[in-house]
Amino acid sequence: MREITLKIGRPTPLTAIATEPKGFDPSKPAVLILNSGVMHHIGTCRISVRIARELAKSGFLALRFDFSGIGDSEPRRGTASFAESSSAEITEVMNYLEQKKGIKKFIVYGLCSGADASYEIAKKDPRIVGMVQIDAYCYPNWQSKLIHYAPRILKLDVWLRFIKRILGTPQPARDEEQIDAENIEMPSYIREFPAREEIAKGLQGIIDSNIHIYNIFTGGMLQTFNHSKQYAENFSDVDFKDRLKVDFYKELDHIITSPEYQQKIPFDICLWVKMVSDKSSHI
Amino acid sequence: MNPLFFGPSSHPLYGVFHPATGSIQKKEGVLLCPPFGQEYMRSHRAFRQLALLLSKKGYAVMRFDYRGTGDSSGDIEEINIDEWLDNIKTAAEELKETAFVEKIHVIGLRLGAILASSASFNIEIDKLVLWDSLRSGLAYDEELQVEMKKEGDDAAFNHIDTNGTLHFNGFPLVKSVRDDLQKLDLLNSPPQAEKILQVVSKETSCSRAIDQAWSSKPNYTYAHAPAPGNWNYVDDFGGILLPQPVIQSIVNWIDNS
């Protein structure tokens, strides 16, 4: 395995790290590892580095890159939305790898906003054969509300907090961190979940394009997603065929601080990528 | 902004080189030594901004990741502190060779400040900036343990395991590294540099202790630039991600002192 830096695109290139396996095979899909929010390309708790190196050990090229304006990529001019610019930049990276390395199939991976970007490109680009998402779009339903609220009904402190909120009782501020807004100059990504019907339609299109989906949900948004069957319930109108795998780890946080899961998730993704690679080898 | 791998091919380090872009090229290089763990994640943008501003002032700048961290080779479980100190030396040499500069300034943040201070015995440093530094490796370890207690059940995976590895917010510090860190103490072994700046976003007992110990030194300067400075907390504005007053204070001192 070796790692090299790449600068992709002009005039303002995107910074990327390619993790290349020994005995690189361009017929296998390459895995593109996307940013999560404004976090740079090593990923939360270095998970993107672990995933890339695990994949390379199994013979897959993995490429971690920063979208423009994030991490080590300089900002580009323009007024495109994140959905538009991220898709355009992923396409640019795929074009580069296709031209330089002869790779024609890709799997996209992302956590949080990276999951959203994966979904957007999977809808559009026929070179995508798989998509791994951590904490993808999902929607509370009556089952998740029951699971979330039922244990709270008998808790006194929950009711006290609720009453305080209704009465508008001011909450103490963390004075040490009160800051001037003028000191802040950050790119931001406000995550909004589109209407469920829109996502259902998009997912059906993705599945019908023979793209496999691996969704991992953490316990980082339990008010929204809190049981393993919820994804299937959310999208019961989508025929996923045999192309969907869902794992739910209630005890895990959104930024994957658990040492155990920092090992497990790259390993599981790697196994799944091998499966997708085998299934897509005839394409 | 040029990303690169450098150092020994068996254990390459990742860095980003920012060539001098100002109208006046200073023929001086600035090396940035990052903190560790979530603090490293949170400081990435601030370091990039600092590097860009310094490069516009005519300095060649290098950011880099220690072995076992960021994009550099290896796993965190394999490293030791001596190796990280060697990494700083390697990065300084790379900066000198890449930018054709002789004079090197070093900026270290938090744990990076302690490491930069220790590395100053092996590298000739002209200006050394200690940003939100701790007074010792032991103080750093103790601070992490206090934070662990504060976060309690909100951070279920924070713990010290049976091997003595401290797991804090997703990053492990193995026992041998924690032991090595206890040997690093700014007050017992003050850094060697032509000029030293201690800059703090918030005054603490630690910053005051360092200031008190060094205030009579002719080459020492202290600056308080109020800004978000709790590296273990991100407010709703993301203030810690880009503490402009400190960044500006550092740039001014490097350029004008």
Coordinates of C-alpha atoms in Angstrom, one line a residue:
Chain A
M1 CA 0.0 0.0 0.0
R2 CA 1.2 3.5 -0.7
E3 CA -0.3 6.9 -0.2
I4 CA 0.1 9.9 -2.6
T5 CA -1.2 13.4 -2.7
L6 CA -3.1 14.6 -5.7
K7 CA -4.3 18.0 -6.9
I8 CA -7.3 17.5 -9.0
G9 CA -8.9 20.1 -11.3
R10 CA -8.2 23.6 -12.5
P11 CA -7.8 26.5 -11.9
T12 CA -8.4 25.8 -8.2
P13 CA -7.5 22.2 -7.5
L14 CA -9.0 19.9 -5.0
T15 CA -6.6 18.3 -2.6
A16 CA -6.8 14.5 -2.4
I17 CA -5.0 11.6 -0.8
A18 CA -5.0 8.4 -2.8
T19 CA -4.4 5.2 -0.9
E20 CA -3.3 2.7 -3.5
P21 CA -3.2 -1.1 -2.9
K22 CA -0.4 -3.3 -4.0
G23 CA -1.3 -4.9 -7.3
F24 CA -3.8 -2.2 -8.3
D25 CA -6.6 -3.5 -10.5
P26 CA -8.6 -0.8 -12.4
S27 CA -11.5 -3.2 -13.0
K28 CA -12.3 -3.0 -9.3
P29 CA -14.4 0.0 -8.1
A30 CA -12.5 2.8 -6.4
V31 CA -14.0 4.2 -3.2
L32 CA -14.4 7.9 -2.8
I33 CA -14.4 9.1 0.8
L34 CA -16.2 12.4 1.3
N35 CA -16.0 15.2 3.9
S36 CA -18.4 15.3 6.8
G37 CA -19.5 18.9 7.3
V38 CA -16.4 21.2 7.6
M39 CA -14.2 18.4 8.9
H40 CA -11.1 17.8 6.7
H41 CA -10.4 14.6 4.8
I42 CA -9.1 12.5 7.7
G43 CA -12.7 12.2 8.8
T44 CA -14.2 12.1 12.3
C45 CA -11.7 10.5 14.8
R46 CA -9.6 9.7 11.7
I47 CA -12.2 7.1 10.5
S48 CA -11.7 8.0 6.8
V49 CA -8.0 7.2 7.1
R50 CA -8.8 3.9 8.7
I51 CA -11.4 3.0 6.0
A52 CA -9.0 4.0 3.2
R53 CA -6.1 1.8 4.6
E54 CA -8.4 -1.1 5.3
L55 CA -9.7 -1.0 1.7
A56 CA -6.2 -0.8 0.2
K57 CA -5.3 -3.9 2.2
S58 CA -8.1 -5.7 0.4
G59 CA -7.0 -4.4 -3.1
F60 CA -9.2 -1.4 -3.5
L61 CA -8.0 2.1 -4.3
A62 CA -9.5 4.7 -1.9
L63 CA -9.5 8.4 -2.5
R64 CA -10.1 10.9 0.3
F65 CA -10.5 14.5 -0.9
D66 CA -11.7 17.8 0.3
F67 CA -14.5 19.7 -1.3
S68 CA -13.5 23.2 -2.3
G69 CA -13.2 25.5 0.7
I70 CA -12.9 22.7 3.1
G71 CA -9.8 21.2 4.7
D72 CA -6.8 21.5 2.3
S73 CA -8.8 22.5 -0.8
E74 CA -9.0 26.2 -1.5
P75 CA -12.4 27.8 -2.1
R76 CA -13.8 28.2 -5.6
R77 CA -15.9 31.0 -6.9
G78 CA -19.5 30.5 -7.6
T79 CA -23.0 30.4 -6.2
A80 CA -23.8 26.7 -6.5
S81 CA -25.6 25.0 -3.6
F82 CA -23.7 22.3 -1.7
A83 CA -25.7 19.6 -3.5
E84 CA -24.7 21.1 -6.8
S85 CA -21.1 21.8 -6.1
S86 CA -20.4 18.5 -4.3
S87 CA -21.8 16.5 -7.2
A88 CA -19.8 18.6 -9.7
E89 CA -16.6 18.0 -7.7
I90 CA -17.2 14.3 -7.2
T91 CA -17.7 14.0 -10.9
E92 CA -14.5 15.9 -11.5
V93 CA -12.6 13.4 -9.3
M94 CA -14.2 10.4 -11.0
N95 CA -13.3 11.9 -14.4
Y96 CA -9.7 12.3 -13.2
L97 CA -9.5 8.7 -11.9
E98 CA -11.1 7.4 -15.1
Q99 CA -8.6 9.3 -17.3
K100 CA -5.5 8.7 -15.2
K101 CA -6.1 5.2 -13.8
G102 CA -8.7 3.7 -16.1
I103 CA -11.2 3.2 -13.3
K104 CA -14.8 3.0 -14.5
K105 CA -16.7 2.1 -11.3
F106 CA -17.0 3.9 -8.1
I107 CA -18.4 3.5 -4.6
V108 CA -19.1 6.7 -2.6
Y109 CA -18.9 6.9 1.2
G110 CA -20.0 9.7 3.5
L111 CA -21.1 10.5 7.0
C112 CA -23.7 13.1 7.7
S113 CA -23.4 15.8 4.9
G114 CA -21.1 13.3 3.2
A115 CA -24.0 10.9 3.2
D116 CA -26.1 13.5 1.6
A117 CA -23.5 14.2 -1.1
S118 CA -23.3 10.4 -1.8
Y119 CA -27.0 10.3 -2.3
E120 CA -26.9 13.2 -4.7
I121 CA -24.2 11.8 -6.9
A122 CA -25.6 8.3 -6.9
K123 CA -28.8 9.7 -8.4
K124 CA -26.9 11.2 -11.3
D125 CA -23.8 9.2 -12.3
P126 CA -24.0 5.8 -13.9
R127 CA -20.4 5.0 -12.8
I128 CA -21.6 4.6 -9.2
V129 CA -22.1 1.0 -8.2
G130 CA -22.4 1.4 -4.4
M131 CA -23.1 4.0 -1.7
V132 CA -22.1 3.8 2.0
Q133 CA -23.9 6.3 4.2
I134 CA -23.5 6.9 7.9
D135 CA -26.6 8.6 9.4
A136 CA -28.3 9.2 6.1
Y137 CA -31.7 10.9 5.6
C138 CA -34.3 9.3 7.8
Y139 CA -37.6 10.3 9.3
P140 CA -39.3 9.9 12.7
N141 CA -42.4 7.7 12.6
W142 CA -44.9 6.6 15.2
Q143 CA -42.8 3.7 16.2
S144 CA -39.7 5.9 16.8
K145 CA -41.7 8.4 18.7
L146 CA -43.1 5.7 20.9
I147 CA -39.6 4.4 21.6
H148 CA -38.3 7.9 22.3
Y149 CA -41.2 9.3 24.4
A150 CA -42.6 6.2 26.3
P151 CA -39.8 5.9 28.8
R152 CA -39.9 9.6 29.5
I153 CA -43.5 9.9 30.5
L154 CA -42.9 8.8 34.0
K155 CA -39.7 10.8 34.6
L156 CA -40.2 13.9 36.8
D157 CA -37.1 15.8 35.4
V158 CA -38.3 15.5 31.9
W159 CA -41.7 17.1 32.8
L160 CA -39.9 19.9 34.8
R161 CA -37.7 20.7 31.7
F162 CA -40.8 20.7 29.5
I163 CA -42.7 23.1 31.8
K164 CA -39.7 25.4 32.0
R165 CA -39.5 25.5 28.2
I166 CA -43.3 26.3 28.0
L167 CA -42.9 29.0 30.6
G168 CA -39.8 30.4 28.8
T169 CA -37.6 30.2 31.9
P170 CA -34.2 31.5 30.7
Q171 CA -31.4 29.0 30.7
P172 CA -28.0 29.9 32.0
A173 CA -25.5 30.7 29.2
R174 CA -21.9 29.4 29.1
D175 CA -20.4 32.8 29.8
E176 CA -16.8 31.8 29.1
E177 CA -17.7 31.0 25.5
Q178 CA -19.7 34.1 24.7
I179 CA -18.0 35.4 21.6
D180 CA -18.3 38.2 19.0
A181 CA -19.9 37.1 15.9
E182 CA -17.4 39.2 14.0
N183 CA -14.7 36.7 14.9
I184 CA -16.5 34.0 13.0
E185 CA -15.8 33.4 9.3
M186 CA -16.7 29.8 8.7
P187 CA -18.2 27.9 5.8
S188 CA -21.4 26.3 7.1
Y189 CA -23.6 23.4 6.2
I190 CA -27.0 23.5 7.6
R191 CA -28.4 20.0 7.2
E192 CA -32.0 19.9 6.1
F193 CA -33.8 16.7 5.3
P194 CA -35.9 16.9 2.1
A195 CA -39.4 15.6 2.0
R196 CA -39.5 11.8 2.6
E197 CA -41.4 11.3 -0.7
E198 CA -38.6 13.0 -2.6
I199 CA -35.9 10.8 -1.0
A200 CA -38.0 7.7 -1.6
K201 CA -38.2 8.5 -5.3
G202 CA -34.5 9.2 -5.4
L203 CA -33.7 5.9 -3.6
Q204 CA -35.9 3.9 -6.0
G205 CA -34.0 5.4 -8.9
I206 CA -30.7 4.6 -7.3
I207 CA -31.7 1.0 -6.7
D208 CA -33.1 0.7 -10.2
S209 CA -29.7 1.8 -11.5
N210 CA -28.2 -1.4 -9.9
I211 CA -26.5 0.6 -7.1
H212 CA -26.1 -1.2 -3.8
I213 CA -26.6 0.8 -0.5
Y214 CA -25.1 0.2 2.9
N215 CA -26.6 2.4 5.6
I216 CA -25.1 2.6 9.0
F217 CA -27.0 4.5 11.7
T218 CA -25.5 5.6 15.0
G219 CA -27.3 6.5 18.2
G220 CA -26.3 10.1 17.5
M221 CA -29.8 11.1 16.5
L222 CA -32.1 8.9 18.6
Q223 CA -34.9 11.3 18.5
T224 CA -35.1 10.8 14.8
F225 CA -33.8 7.3 14.3
N226 CA -33.9 4.7 17.1
H227 CA -34.7 1.2 15.9
S228 CA -33.1 -1.1 13.3
K229 CA -36.3 -1.6 11.2
Q230 CA -36.9 2.1 10.9
Y231 CA -35.2 2.6 7.6
A232 CA -37.4 -0.1 6.0
E233 CA -40.5 1.4 7.7
N234 CA -39.5 4.9 6.4
F235 CA -39.2 3.7 2.9
S236 CA -41.7 0.8 2.7
D237 CA -42.7 2.1 -0.7
V238 CA -39.2 1.6 -2.1
D239 CA -38.4 -1.8 -3.6
F240 CA -34.8 -2.2 -2.4
K241 CA -34.6 -5.7 -4.0
D242 CA -31.5 -7.4 -2.5
R243 CA -29.4 -4.2 -2.7
L244 CA -29.8 -2.7 0.8
K245 CA -27.9 -3.4 4.0
V246 CA -28.7 -1.5 7.2
D247 CA -26.8 -1.6 10.5
F248 CA -28.0 0.3 13.6
Y249 CA -25.7 0.9 16.6
K250 CA -27.7 2.5 19.3
E251 CA -24.8 2.8 21.7
L252 CA -22.5 4.6 19.1
D253 CA -22.3 8.3 18.9
H254 CA -22.4 10.3 15.6
I255 CA -18.7 11.0 15.5
I256 CA -17.7 7.4 16.2
T257 CA -15.6 7.9 19.4
S258 CA -15.8 4.2 20.3
P259 CA -12.4 2.4 19.8
E260 CA -14.3 -0.8 19.1
Y261 CA -16.4 0.7 16.3
Q262 CA -13.4 2.6 14.9
Q263 CA -12.1 -0.9 14.1
K264 CA -15.5 -2.5 13.2
I265 CA -16.9 0.0 10.8
P266 CA -13.9 0.1 8.4
F267 CA -13.8 -3.7 8.5
D268 CA -17.6 -4.1 7.8
I269 CA -17.4 -1.5 5.0
C270 CA -14.5 -3.4 3.4
L271 CA -16.5 -6.7 3.4
W272 CA -19.4 -5.0 1.9
V273 CA -17.3 -3.3 -0.8
K274 CA -15.9 -6.7 -1.7
M275 CA -19.4 -8.0 -2.1
V276 CA -20.4 -5.1 -4.3
S277 CA -17.2 -5.4 -6.3
D278 CA -17.9 -9.1 -7.0
K279 CA -21.6 -8.4 -8.0
S280 CA -20.6 -5.6 -10.3
S281 CA -17.7 -7.4 -11.9
H282 CA -19.8 -8.4 -14.9
I283 CA -20.9 -4.9 -15.6
Chain B
M1 CA -1.0 25.3 -0.9
N2 CA 0.9 22.2 -1.8
P3 CA 0.1 18.9 0.0
L4 CA 3.0 16.5 0.2
F5 CA 4.4 13.4 1.9
F6 CA 7.9 13.7 3.2
G7 CA 10.4 12.1 5.5
P8 CA 11.5 8.5 5.5
S9 CA 9.7 6.4 2.8
S10 CA 8.9 3.7 5.4
H11 CA 7.1 6.2 7.7
P12 CA 6.1 9.2 5.6
L13 CA 4.7 12.3 7.1
Y14 CA 1.9 14.4 5.6
G15 CA 2.4 18.1 5.3
V16 CA 1.0 21.1 3.5
F17 CA 3.6 23.6 2.2
H18 CA 2.4 27.2 1.7
P19 CA 5.0 29.1 -0.4
A20 CA 5.7 32.7 0.4
T21 CA 3.3 34.8 -1.7
G22 CA 3.8 38.3 -0.5
S23 CA 5.5 41.1 -2.5
I24 CA 8.4 40.9 -0.1
Q25 CA 9.8 37.3 0.3
K26 CA 11.2 37.1 3.9
K27 CA 13.5 34.1 3.3
E28 CA 12.2 32.8 6.6
G29 CA 10.1 29.7 7.3
V30 CA 7.4 29.1 9.8
L31 CA 6.6 25.6 11.0
L32 CA 3.2 24.9 12.7
C33 CA 3.0 22.1 15.3
P34 CA -0.6 21.0 15.9
P35 CA -2.3 19.8 19.0
F36 CA -3.6 16.3 19.5
G37 CA -7.0 14.5 19.2
Q38 CA -10.2 16.5 18.8
E39 CA -8.1 19.6 19.4
Y40 CA -6.2 18.8 16.3
M41 CA -9.5 18.4 14.4
R42 CA -10.7 21.7 15.7
S43 CA -7.5 23.6 15.0
H44 CA -7.2 22.5 11.3
R45 CA -9.0 25.5 9.9
A46 CA -7.2 28.0 12.2
F47 CA -3.8 26.6 11.2
R48 CA -4.7 26.9 7.5
Q49 CA -5.8 30.5 8.0
L50 CA -2.6 31.2 10.0
A51 CA -0.5 29.6 7.2
L52 CA -2.3 31.7 4.5
L53 CA -1.8 35.0 6.4
L54 CA 1.8 34.3 7.1
S55 CA 2.5 33.2 3.5
K56 CA 0.9 36.5 2.3
K57 CA 3.4 38.3 4.6
G58 CA 6.2 36.6 2.7
Y59 CA 7.0 33.6 4.9
A60 CA 7.1 30.0 3.7
V61 CA 4.9 27.9 5.9
M62 CA 4.7 24.2 6.6
R63 CA 1.8 22.5 8.4
F64 CA 2.2 18.8 9.1
D65 CA 0.8 15.8 11.0
Y66 CA 2.8 13.8 13.6
R67 CA 3.2 10.1 12.9
G68 CA 0.1 8.1 13.8
T69 CA -2.1 11.2 13.4
G70 CA -3.9 13.0 10.6
D71 CA -2.7 11.8 7.2
S72 CA 0.7 10.7 8.3
S73 CA 1.6 7.0 8.3
G74 CA 1.1 4.7 11.2
D75 CA -1.4 4.2 14.0
I76 CA -1.6 6.2 17.1
E77 CA -1.1 3.1 19.2
E78 CA 2.4 2.6 17.7
I79 CA 3.9 6.0 18.4
N80 CA 6.2 7.5 21.1
I81 CA 7.0 11.1 22.0
D82 CA 10.6 10.9 20.9
E83 CA 9.3 10.0 17.5
W84 CA 7.0 13.1 17.5
L85 CA 10.0 15.3 18.5
D86 CA 12.0 13.8 15.6
N87 CA 9.0 14.5 13.3
I88 CA 9.2 18.2 14.2
K89 CA 12.9 18.2 13.3
T90 CA 12.2 16.3 10.0
A91 CA 9.4 18.8 9.2
A92 CA 11.7 21.8 9.9
E93 CA 14.4 20.3 7.6
E94 CA 11.9 19.7 4.9
L95 CA 10.7 23.3 5.2
K96 CA 14.3 24.6 4.9
E97 CA 15.0 22.5 1.9
T98 CA 11.7 23.2 0.1
A99 CA 11.7 26.9 0.7
F100 CA 15.4 27.5 0.6
V101 CA 15.3 29.3 4.0
E102 CA 17.8 29.2 6.8
K103 CA 15.8 30.9 9.6
I104 CA 12.9 28.9 11.1
H105 CA 10.1 30.1 13.4
V106 CA 7.9 27.6 15.1
I107 CA 4.3 27.9 16.3
G108 CA 2.9 25.2 18.6
L109 CA -0.7 25.0 19.9
R110 CA -1.6 23.3 23.2
L111 CA 0.3 19.9 23.2
G112 CA 2.0 21.1 20.1
A113 CA 3.5 24.0 22.1
I114 CA 5.0 21.6 24.7
L115 CA 6.4 19.4 21.9
A116 CA 7.8 22.5 20.0
S117 CA 9.5 23.6 23.2
S118 CA 11.1 20.2 23.7
A119 CA 12.1 20.1 20.1
S120 CA 13.8 23.5 20.5
F121 CA 16.8 21.7 22.0
N122 CA 17.4 19.9 18.7
I123 CA 16.4 22.6 16.2
E124 CA 17.7 26.1 15.9
I125 CA 14.5 28.2 16.3
D126 CA 14.5 31.9 15.8
K127 CA 11.0 32.8 17.0
L128 CA 8.9 30.4 19.0
V129 CA 5.2 30.9 19.6
L130 CA 3.5 29.0 22.4
W131 CA -0.3 29.3 21.8
D132 CA -2.6 28.3 24.6
S133 CA 0.2 26.2 25.9
L134 CA 0.1 24.0 29.0
R135 CA 2.9 24.1 31.4
S136 CA 3.7 20.4 31.1
G137 CA 2.7 17.0 29.7
L138 CA 1.4 16.0 33.1
A139 CA -0.8 19.1 33.2
Y140 CA -2.2 18.1 29.8
D141 CA -3.0 14.5 31.0
E142 CA -4.6 15.8 34.1
E143 CA -6.7 18.3 32.1
L144 CA -8.0 15.5 29.9
Q145 CA -9.0 13.5 32.9
V146 CA -10.9 16.5 34.4
E147 CA -12.7 17.0 31.0
M148 CA -13.6 13.3 31.0
K149 CA -15.2 13.6 34.4
K150 CA -17.1 16.7 33.3
E151 CA -18.5 15.0 30.2
G152 CA -19.6 12.0 32.2
D153 CA -22.3 9.9 30.6
D154 CA -22.4 12.3 27.6
A155 CA -19.2 10.7 26.4
A156 CA -19.6 7.0 27.1
F157 CA -16.4 5.9 25.4
N158 CA -14.1 8.2 27.4
H159 CA -12.1 6.1 29.8
I160 CA -8.7 4.8 30.9
D161 CA -8.5 1.1 29.9
T162 CA -6.7 -1.6 31.8
N163 CA -3.5 -1.0 29.8
G164 CA -3.4 2.6 31.0
T165 CA -4.5 4.0 27.6
L166 CA -6.5 7.2 28.0
H167 CA -9.4 7.3 25.5
F168 CA -10.7 10.9 25.1
N169 CA -13.3 11.8 22.6
G170 CA -12.3 9.2 20.1
F171 CA -8.5 9.5 20.3
P172 CA -6.3 7.2 22.4
L173 CA -3.2 8.2 24.3
V174 CA -1.3 5.0 25.1
K175 CA 0.4 4.5 28.5
S176 CA 3.9 4.8 27.2
V177 CA 3.1 8.2 25.6
R178 CA 1.4 9.4 28.7
D179 CA 4.5 8.4 30.7
D180 CA 6.8 10.2 28.2
L181 CA 4.6 13.3 28.4
Q182 CA 5.2 13.5 32.1
K183 CA 8.9 14.2 31.3
L184 CA 8.0 17.4 29.4
D185 CA 7.8 20.5 31.6
L186 CA 8.2 24.0 30.3
L187 CA 9.1 25.4 33.7
N188 CA 11.8 22.8 34.4
S189 CA 13.2 22.9 30.9
P190 CA 12.4 26.3 29.3
P191 CA 12.6 26.3 25.5
Q192 CA 15.6 27.6 23.5
A193 CA 14.8 30.3 20.9
E194 CA 15.9 33.8 20.0
K195 CA 12.5 35.1 20.9
I196 CA 9.5 33.5 22.6
L197 CA 5.9 34.6 22.6
Q198 CA 3.3 33.1 24.9
V199 CA -0.1 34.0 23.5
V200 CA -3.3 33.0 25.2
S201 CA -6.9 33.3 24.2
K202 CA -7.9 33.1 27.9
E203 CA -5.7 33.7 30.9
T204 CA -5.4 30.6 33.2
S205 CA -3.4 29.6 36.2
C206 CA -1.1 27.8 33.8
S207 CA -0.5 30.8 31.5
R208 CA 0.2 33.0 34.6
A209 CA 2.6 30.5 36.0
I210 CA 4.6 30.4 32.8
D211 CA 4.4 34.2 32.5
Q212 CA 5.6 34.6 36.1
A213 CA 8.5 32.3 35.6
W214 CA 9.7 33.9 32.3
S215 CA 8.7 37.5 32.6
S216 CA 12.2 38.7 33.5
K217 CA 13.7 37.0 30.4
P218 CA 14.6 39.7 27.8
N219 CA 13.6 37.5 24.9
Y220 CA 10.1 36.7 26.3
T221 CA 6.8 38.3 25.4
Y222 CA 3.3 37.7 26.7
A223 CA 0.1 38.5 24.8
H224 CA -3.5 38.0 25.7
A225 CA -5.8 38.0 22.7
P226 CA -9.4 37.3 24.0
A227 CA -11.0 34.7 21.8
P228 CA -12.7 31.3 22.2
G229 CA -10.1 29.2 23.8
N230 CA -11.6 26.0 25.3
W231 CA -10.3 23.5 22.8
N232 CA -12.6 20.8 24.2
Y233 CA -15.8 22.7 23.5
V234 CA -17.4 24.0 20.3
D235 CA -20.1 26.6 20.7
D236 CA -23.0 27.2 18.3
F237 CA -20.9 29.6 16.2
G238 CA -17.9 27.2 15.9
G239 CA -15.9 30.0 17.5
I240 CA -13.0 27.8 18.5
L241 CA -12.5 26.8 14.8
L242 CA -11.3 30.2 13.8
P243 CA -10.1 32.4 16.8
Q244 CA -9.2 35.4 14.7
P245 CA -7.8 37.7 17.5
V246 CA -5.1 35.1 18.4
I247 CA -4.3 34.3 14.8
Q248 CA -3.8 38.1 14.0
S249 CA -1.8 38.5 17.2
I250 CA 0.6 35.7 16.2
V251 CA 1.0 37.0 12.6
N252 CA 1.7 40.5 13.9
W253 CA 4.3 39.3 16.4
I254 CA 6.1 37.0 13.9
D255 CA 6.2 39.9 11.3
N256 CA 7.0 42.8 13.6
S257 CA 9.0 41.5 16.6

